[in-house]
PDB file of C-alpha atoms in Angstrom:
ATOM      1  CA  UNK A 143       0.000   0.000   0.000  1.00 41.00           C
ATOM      2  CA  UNK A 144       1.263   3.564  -0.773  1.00 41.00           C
ATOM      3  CA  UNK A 145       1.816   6.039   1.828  1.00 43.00           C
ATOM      4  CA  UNK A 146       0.585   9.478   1.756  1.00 44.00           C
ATOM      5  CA  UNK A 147       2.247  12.165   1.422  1.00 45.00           C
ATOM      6  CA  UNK A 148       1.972  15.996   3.353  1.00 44.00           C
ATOM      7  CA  UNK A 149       2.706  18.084   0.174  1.00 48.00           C
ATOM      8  CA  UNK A 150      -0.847  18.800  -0.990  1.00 45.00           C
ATOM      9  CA  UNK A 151       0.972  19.043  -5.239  1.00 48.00           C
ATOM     10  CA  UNK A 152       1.237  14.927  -5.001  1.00 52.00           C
ATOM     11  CA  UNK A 153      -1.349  12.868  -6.423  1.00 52.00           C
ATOM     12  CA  UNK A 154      -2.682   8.876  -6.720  1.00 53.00           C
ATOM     13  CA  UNK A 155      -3.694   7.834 -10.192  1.00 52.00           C
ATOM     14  CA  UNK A 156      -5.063   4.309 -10.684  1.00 50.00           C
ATOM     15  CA  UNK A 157      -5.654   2.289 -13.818  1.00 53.00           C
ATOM     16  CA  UNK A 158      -8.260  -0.285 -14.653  1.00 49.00           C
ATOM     17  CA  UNK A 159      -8.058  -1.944 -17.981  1.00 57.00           C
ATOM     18  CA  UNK A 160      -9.475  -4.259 -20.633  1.00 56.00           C
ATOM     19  CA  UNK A 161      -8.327  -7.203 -22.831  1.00 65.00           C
ATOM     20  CA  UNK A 162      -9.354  -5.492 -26.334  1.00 68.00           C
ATOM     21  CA  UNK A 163      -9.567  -8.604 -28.192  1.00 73.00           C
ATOM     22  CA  UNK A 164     -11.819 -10.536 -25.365  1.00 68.00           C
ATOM     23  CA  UNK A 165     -13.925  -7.873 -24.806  1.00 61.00           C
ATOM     24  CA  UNK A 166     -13.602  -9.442 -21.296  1.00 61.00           C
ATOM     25  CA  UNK A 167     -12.617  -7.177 -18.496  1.00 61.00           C
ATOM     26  CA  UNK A 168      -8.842  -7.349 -17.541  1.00 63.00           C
ATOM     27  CA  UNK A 169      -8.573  -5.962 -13.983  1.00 65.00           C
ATOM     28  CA  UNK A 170      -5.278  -4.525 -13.255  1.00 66.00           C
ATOM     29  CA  UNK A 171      -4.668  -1.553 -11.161  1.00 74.00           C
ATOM     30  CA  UNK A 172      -1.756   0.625 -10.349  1.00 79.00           C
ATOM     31  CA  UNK A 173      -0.538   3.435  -8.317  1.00 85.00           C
ATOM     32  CA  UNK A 174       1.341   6.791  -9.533  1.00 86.00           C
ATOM     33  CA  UNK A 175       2.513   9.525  -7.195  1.00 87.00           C
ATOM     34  CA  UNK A 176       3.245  12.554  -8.704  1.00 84.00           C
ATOM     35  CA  UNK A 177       3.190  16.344  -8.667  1.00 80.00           C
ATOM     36  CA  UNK A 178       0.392  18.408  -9.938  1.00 83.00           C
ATOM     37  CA  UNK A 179       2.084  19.837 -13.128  1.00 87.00           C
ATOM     38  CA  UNK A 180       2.571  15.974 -13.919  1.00 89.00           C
ATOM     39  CA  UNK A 181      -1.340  15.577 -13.703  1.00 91.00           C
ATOM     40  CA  UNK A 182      -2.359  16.132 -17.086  1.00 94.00           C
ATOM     41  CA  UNK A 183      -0.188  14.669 -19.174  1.00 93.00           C
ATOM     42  CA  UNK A 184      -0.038  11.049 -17.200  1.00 92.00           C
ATOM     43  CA  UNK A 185      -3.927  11.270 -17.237  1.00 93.00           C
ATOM     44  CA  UNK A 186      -3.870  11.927 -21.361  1.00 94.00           C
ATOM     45  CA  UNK A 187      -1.221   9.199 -21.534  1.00 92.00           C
ATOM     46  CA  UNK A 188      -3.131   6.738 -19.386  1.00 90.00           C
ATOM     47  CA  UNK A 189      -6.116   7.554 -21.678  1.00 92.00           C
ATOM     48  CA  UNK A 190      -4.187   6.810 -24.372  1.00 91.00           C
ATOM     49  CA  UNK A 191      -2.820   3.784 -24.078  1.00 88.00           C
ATOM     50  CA  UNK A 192      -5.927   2.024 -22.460  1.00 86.00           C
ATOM     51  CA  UNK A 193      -8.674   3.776 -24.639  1.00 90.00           C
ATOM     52  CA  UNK A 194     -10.525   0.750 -27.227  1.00 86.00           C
ATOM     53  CA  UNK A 195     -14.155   2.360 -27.512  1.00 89.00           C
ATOM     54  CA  UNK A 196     -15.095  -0.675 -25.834  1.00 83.00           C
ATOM     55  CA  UNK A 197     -17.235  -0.747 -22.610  1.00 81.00           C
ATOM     56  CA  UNK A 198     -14.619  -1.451 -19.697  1.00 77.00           C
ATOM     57  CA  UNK A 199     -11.867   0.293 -20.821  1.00 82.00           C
ATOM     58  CA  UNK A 200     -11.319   1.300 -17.393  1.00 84.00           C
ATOM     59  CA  UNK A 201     -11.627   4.469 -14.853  1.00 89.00           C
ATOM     60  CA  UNK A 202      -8.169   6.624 -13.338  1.00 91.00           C
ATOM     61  CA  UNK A 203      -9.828   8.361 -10.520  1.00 91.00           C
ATOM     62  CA  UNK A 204      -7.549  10.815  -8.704  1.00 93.00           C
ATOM     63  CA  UNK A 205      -6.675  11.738  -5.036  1.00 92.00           C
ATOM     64  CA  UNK A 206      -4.300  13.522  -3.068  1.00 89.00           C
ATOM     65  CA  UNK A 207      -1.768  11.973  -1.061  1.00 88.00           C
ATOM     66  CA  UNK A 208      -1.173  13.209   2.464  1.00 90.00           C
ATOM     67  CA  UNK A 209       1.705  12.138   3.407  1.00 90.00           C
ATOM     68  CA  UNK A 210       4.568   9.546   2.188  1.00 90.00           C
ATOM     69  CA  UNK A 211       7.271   8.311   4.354  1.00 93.00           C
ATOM     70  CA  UNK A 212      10.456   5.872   3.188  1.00 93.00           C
ATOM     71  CA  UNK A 213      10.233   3.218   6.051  1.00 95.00           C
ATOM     72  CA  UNK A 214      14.268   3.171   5.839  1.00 95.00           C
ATOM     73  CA  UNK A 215      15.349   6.080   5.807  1.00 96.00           C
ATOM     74  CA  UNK A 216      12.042   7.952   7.616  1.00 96.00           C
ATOM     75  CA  UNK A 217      12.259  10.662   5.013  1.00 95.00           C
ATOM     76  CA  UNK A 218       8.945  12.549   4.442  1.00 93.00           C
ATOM     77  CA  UNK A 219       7.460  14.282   1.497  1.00 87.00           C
ATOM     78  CA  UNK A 220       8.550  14.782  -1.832  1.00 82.00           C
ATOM     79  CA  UNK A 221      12.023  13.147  -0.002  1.00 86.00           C
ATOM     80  CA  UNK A 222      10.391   9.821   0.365  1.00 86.00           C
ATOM     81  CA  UNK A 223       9.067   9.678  -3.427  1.00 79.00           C
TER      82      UNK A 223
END
């Protein structure tokens, strides 16, 4: 599980696809941390690369991270990413 981090710029994307030439639903997730500015173009390149047309191409739904802390090292923040 990903911590949460305290700078307010960082957010969670996750990624639900499908197997295009099933038509069944593939369910894989994923988690990216990253700063605001990043936002937009992981989101379009997301879209990209799991957009068919086809019903369960997936969702990326988007949240901010509170705080993140490396368990090794106990950095915080942006540090820990």
């Amino acid at each position: 599980m990903l911590e949460r981090t305290q700078d307010p710029e960082e957010v969670g994307v996750e990624v639900v696809l499908v197997d295009p030439e099933s038509d069944l639903p593939v369910h894989a997730g994923g988690e990216v941390v990253l700063d605001d500015s990043m936002l937009e173009r992981a989101v379009e390149a997301i879209k990209n690369a799991a957009h068919t047309g086809r019903i369960g191409d997936g969702k990326i739904f988007i949240s901010t991270i509170d705080e993140a802390i490396r368990i090794r090292t106990g950095e915080r923040g942006t540090d820990a990413v």
